[in-house]
Coordinates of C-alpha atoms and ligand atoms in Angstrom, one line a residue:
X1110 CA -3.5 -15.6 -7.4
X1111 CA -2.2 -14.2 -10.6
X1112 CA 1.0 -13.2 -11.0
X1113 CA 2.1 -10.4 -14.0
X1114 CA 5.1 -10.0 -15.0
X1115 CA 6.9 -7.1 -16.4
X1116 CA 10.1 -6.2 -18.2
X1117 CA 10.8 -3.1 -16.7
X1118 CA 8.6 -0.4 -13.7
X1119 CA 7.7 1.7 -16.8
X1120 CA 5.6 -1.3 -18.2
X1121 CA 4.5 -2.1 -14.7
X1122 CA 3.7 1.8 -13.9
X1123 CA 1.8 1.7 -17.3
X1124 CA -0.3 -1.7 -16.6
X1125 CA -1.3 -1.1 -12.6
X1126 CA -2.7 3.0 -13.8
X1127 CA -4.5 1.5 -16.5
X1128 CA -6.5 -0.2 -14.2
X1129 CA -6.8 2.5 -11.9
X1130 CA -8.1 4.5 -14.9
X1131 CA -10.5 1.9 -16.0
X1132 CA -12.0 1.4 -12.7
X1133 CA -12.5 5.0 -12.3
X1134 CA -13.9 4.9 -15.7
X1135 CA -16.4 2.3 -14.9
X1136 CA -17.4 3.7 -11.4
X1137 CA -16.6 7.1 -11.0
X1138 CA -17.0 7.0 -7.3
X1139 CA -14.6 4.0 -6.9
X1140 CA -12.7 3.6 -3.2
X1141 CA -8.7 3.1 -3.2
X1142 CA -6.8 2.1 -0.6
X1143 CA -3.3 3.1 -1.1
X1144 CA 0.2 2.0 -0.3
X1145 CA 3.4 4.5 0.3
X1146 CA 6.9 3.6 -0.3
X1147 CA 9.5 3.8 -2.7
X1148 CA 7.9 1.0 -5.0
X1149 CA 4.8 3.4 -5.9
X1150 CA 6.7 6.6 -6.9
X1151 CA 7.1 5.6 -10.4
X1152 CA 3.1 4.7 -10.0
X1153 CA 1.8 7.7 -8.4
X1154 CA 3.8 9.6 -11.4
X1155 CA 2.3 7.6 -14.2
X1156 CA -1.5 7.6 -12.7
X1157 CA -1.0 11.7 -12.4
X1158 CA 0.5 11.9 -16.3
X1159 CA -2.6 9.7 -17.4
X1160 CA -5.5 10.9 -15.7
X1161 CA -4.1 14.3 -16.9
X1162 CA -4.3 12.6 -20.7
X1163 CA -7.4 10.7 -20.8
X1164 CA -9.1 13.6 -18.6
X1165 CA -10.3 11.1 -15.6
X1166 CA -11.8 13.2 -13.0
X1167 CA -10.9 11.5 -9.2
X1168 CA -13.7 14.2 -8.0
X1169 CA -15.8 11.3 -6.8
X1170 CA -12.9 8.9 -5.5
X1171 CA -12.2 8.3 -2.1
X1172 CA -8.8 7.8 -1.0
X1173 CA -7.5 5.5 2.2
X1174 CA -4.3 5.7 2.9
X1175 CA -2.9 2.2 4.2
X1176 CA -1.4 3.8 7.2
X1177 CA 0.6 6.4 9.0
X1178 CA 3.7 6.7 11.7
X1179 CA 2.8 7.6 15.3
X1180 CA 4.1 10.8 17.0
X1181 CA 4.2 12.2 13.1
X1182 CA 1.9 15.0 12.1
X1183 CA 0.9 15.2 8.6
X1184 CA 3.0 18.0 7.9
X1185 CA 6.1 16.1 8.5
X1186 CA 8.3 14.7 6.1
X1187 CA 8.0 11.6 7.6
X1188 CA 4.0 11.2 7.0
X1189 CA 2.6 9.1 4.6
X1190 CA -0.1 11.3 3.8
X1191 CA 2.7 14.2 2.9
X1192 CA 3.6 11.5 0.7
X1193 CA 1.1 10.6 -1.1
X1194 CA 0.2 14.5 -1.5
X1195 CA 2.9 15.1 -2.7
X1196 CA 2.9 11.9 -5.2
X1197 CA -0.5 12.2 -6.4
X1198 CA -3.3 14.0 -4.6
X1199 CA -1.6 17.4 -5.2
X1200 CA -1.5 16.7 -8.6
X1201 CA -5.4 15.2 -9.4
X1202 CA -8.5 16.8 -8.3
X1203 CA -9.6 14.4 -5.9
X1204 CA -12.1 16.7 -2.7
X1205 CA -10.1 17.3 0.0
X1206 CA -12.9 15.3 2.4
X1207 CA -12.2 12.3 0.5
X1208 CA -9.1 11.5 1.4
X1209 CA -8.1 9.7 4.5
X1210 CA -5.1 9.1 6.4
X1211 CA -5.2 8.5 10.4
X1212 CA -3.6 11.3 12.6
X1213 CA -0.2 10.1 14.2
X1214 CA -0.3 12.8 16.5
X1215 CA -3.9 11.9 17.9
X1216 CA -4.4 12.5 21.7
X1217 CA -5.6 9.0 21.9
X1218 CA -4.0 6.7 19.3
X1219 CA -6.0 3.7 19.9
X1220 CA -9.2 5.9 19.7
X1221 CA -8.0 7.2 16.2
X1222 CA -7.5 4.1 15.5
X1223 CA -10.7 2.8 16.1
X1224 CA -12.1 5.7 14.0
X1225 CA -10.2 4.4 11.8
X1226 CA -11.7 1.7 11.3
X1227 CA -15.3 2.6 11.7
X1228 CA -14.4 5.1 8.6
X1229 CA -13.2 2.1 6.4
X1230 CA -16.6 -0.3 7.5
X1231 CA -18.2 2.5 6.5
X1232 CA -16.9 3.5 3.1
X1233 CA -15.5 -0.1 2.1
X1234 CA -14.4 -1.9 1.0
X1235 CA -11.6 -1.1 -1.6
X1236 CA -12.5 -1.6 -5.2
X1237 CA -8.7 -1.8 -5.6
X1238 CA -6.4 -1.9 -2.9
X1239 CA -2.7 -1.0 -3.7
X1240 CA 0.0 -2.6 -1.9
X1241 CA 3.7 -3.1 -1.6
X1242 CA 5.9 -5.4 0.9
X1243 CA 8.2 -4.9 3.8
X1244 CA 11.4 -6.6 3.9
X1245 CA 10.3 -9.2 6.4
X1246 CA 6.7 -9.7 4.6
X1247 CA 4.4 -7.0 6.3
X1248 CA 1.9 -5.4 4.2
X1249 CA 1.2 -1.9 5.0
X1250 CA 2.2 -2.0 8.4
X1251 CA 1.0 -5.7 9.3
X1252 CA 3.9 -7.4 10.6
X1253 CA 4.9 -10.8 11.3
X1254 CA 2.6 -12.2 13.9
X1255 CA -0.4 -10.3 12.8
X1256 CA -3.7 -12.4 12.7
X1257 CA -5.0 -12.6 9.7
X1258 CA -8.6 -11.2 11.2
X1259 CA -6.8 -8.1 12.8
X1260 CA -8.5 -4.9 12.0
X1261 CA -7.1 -1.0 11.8
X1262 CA -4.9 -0.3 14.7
X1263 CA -2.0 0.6 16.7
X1264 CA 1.0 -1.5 16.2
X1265 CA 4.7 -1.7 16.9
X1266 CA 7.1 -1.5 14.5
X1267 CA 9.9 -3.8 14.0
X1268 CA 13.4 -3.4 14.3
X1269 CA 14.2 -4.2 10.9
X1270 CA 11.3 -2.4 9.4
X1271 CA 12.4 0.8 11.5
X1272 CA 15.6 0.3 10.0
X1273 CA 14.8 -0.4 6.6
X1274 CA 12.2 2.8 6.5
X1275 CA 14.6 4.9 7.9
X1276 CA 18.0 4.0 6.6
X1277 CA 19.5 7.4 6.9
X1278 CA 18.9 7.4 10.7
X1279 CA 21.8 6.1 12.8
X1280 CA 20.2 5.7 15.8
X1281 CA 17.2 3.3 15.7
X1282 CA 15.4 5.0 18.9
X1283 CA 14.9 8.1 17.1
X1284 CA 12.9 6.7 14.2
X1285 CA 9.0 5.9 15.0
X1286 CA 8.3 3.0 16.9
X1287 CA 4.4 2.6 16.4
X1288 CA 1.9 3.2 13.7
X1289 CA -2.0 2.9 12.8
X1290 CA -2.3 0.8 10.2
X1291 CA -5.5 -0.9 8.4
X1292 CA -5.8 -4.5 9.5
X1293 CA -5.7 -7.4 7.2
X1294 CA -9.2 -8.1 7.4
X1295 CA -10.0 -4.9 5.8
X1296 CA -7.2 -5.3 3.3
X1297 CA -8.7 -9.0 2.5
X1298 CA -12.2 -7.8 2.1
X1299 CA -11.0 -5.0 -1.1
X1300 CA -12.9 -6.3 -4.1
X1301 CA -9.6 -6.3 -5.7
X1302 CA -5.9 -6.0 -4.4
X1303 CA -2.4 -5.5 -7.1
X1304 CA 0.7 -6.0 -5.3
X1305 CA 3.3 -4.4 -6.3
X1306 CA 7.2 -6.4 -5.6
X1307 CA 10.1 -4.4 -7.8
X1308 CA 13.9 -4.4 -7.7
X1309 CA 17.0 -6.2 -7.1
X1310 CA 16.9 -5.5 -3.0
X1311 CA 13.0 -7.3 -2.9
X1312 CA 14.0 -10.8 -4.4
X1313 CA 14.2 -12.8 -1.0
X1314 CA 11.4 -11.3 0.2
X1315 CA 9.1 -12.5 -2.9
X1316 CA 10.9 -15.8 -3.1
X1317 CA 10.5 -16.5 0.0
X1318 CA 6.7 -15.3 -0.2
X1319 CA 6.4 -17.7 -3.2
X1320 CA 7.7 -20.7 -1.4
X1321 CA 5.0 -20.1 1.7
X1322 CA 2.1 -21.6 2.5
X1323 CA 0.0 -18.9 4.1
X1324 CA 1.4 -18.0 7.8
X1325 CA 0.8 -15.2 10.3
X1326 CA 5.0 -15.4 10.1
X1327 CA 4.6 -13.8 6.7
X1328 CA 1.5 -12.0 6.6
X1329 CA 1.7 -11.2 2.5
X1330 CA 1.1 -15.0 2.8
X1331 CA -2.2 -14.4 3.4
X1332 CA -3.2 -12.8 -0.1
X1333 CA -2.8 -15.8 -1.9
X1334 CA -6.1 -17.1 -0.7
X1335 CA -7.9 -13.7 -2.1
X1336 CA -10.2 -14.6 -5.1
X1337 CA -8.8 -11.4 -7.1
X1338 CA -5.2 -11.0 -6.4
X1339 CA -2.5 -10.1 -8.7
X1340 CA 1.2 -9.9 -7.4
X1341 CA 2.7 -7.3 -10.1
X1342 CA 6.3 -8.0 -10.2
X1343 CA 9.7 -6.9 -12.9
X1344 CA 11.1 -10.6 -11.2
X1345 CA 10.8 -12.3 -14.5
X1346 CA 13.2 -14.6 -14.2
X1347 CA 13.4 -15.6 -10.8
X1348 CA 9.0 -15.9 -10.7
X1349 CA 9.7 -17.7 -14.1
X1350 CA 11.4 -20.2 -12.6
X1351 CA 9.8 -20.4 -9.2
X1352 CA 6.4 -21.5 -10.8
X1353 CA 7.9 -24.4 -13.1
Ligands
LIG1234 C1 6.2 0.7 4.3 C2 4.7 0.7 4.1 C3 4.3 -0.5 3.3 C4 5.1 -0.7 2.1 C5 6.6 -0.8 2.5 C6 7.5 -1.1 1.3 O1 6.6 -0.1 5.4 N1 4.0 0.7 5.4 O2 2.9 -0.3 3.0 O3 4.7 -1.8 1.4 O4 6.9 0.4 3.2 O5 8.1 0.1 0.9 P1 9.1 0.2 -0.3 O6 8.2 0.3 -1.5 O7 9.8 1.5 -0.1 O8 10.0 -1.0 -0.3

């Protein structure tokens, strides 16, 4: 596990689509696996300005997103793909038929699921695999109590990650209770994985995961034994201190 850290998001934004870039650079046909959330934004807004500079084509990529809310079609403001069309695939000239998000309005969720994953043993594994954290430790949408061999499925959301994803909704029964997300046996088998853990409100959350030994209670926990992991964080002071 390495841990970077950075004085501000800019520097952070600058350092994680620099390696992006490169990557693409050295193997044009290069397999992401990407994470939504707020953390990215600033991300997804650098890697567009830069690819735009240093004229990197994302033709040959192919894009995974990390996962997506049930009863939520991709049109919705809600979806994750939406997202990350809107935050990057819009603006780069990545093929339509490479990117990959699964439906949350399937017929059959767990069979969309399990296309899922046949997709991603097909095409993986990541060469870099993007990620952020929930509140409580989940990583794309692998909560506590997810085995560490689970692959892409459906999954129920917590209360407090229902809440925390949708803080402008009142009533907690009208925000998505399930999702398909990638498993963390596919997450664990990217060649590479960058973390992302920014701002004020994600400081328990990454203390806490520094102070873990690895546990299905906190499945980030479970990154730390990846041979090419690199949490990227802006906590200089706090991870500072922590690893004295
Ligand atoms: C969602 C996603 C996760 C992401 C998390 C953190 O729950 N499923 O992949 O890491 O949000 O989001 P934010 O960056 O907004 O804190």
């Amino acid at each position: 596990m390495q841990i970077k850290n950075f004085s501000s998001i800019t520097e952070i934004a600058e350092y994680v689509t620099k390696e992006f870039i490169n990557q693409i650079q050295q193997k044009p046909n290069s397999i992401f696996y990407f994470a939504t959330g707020q953390t990215q934004i600033p991300i997804y807004q650098k890697l567009v300005e830069l690819a735009k500079e240093s004229e990197t084509s994302f033709k040959e990529v192919t894009a995974f997103n990390l996962d997506e809310y049930l009863g939520v079609s991709h049109d919705s403001p809600n979806s994750f793909l939406l997202y990350m069309r809107q935050h990057l695939y819009d603006s780069i000239d990545i093929r339509d038929e490479n990117i990959h998000c699964p439906n949350g309005v399937a017929d059959d969720a767990t069979e969309e699921a399990k296309k899922y994953k046949e997709l991603l043993t097909k095409a993986g594994p990541a060469d870099i695999c993007l990620l952020g954290i929930g509140p409580n430790g989940h990583i794309a949408f692998n909560e506590p109590g997810s085995f560490f061999d689970s692959t892409a499925r459906v999954v129920d959301l917590t209360d407090i990650t229902r809440q925390t994803n949708f803080p402008e909704i009142r009533k907690l029964n009208q925000t998505p209770n399930q999702a398909i997300t990638i498993g963390i046996s596919e997450i664990m088998a990217s060649k590479r994985i960058v973390q992302t853990i920014t701002g004020e409100h994600k400081l328990d959350i990454l203390k806490k995961f520094l102070n873990t030994n690895l546990t299905t209670d906190l499945p980030a926990t479970v990154l730390k034994s990846h041979p090419n992991y690199e949490l990227v964080t802006d906590q200089k002071t706090l991870a500072d201190q922590l690893l004295r």
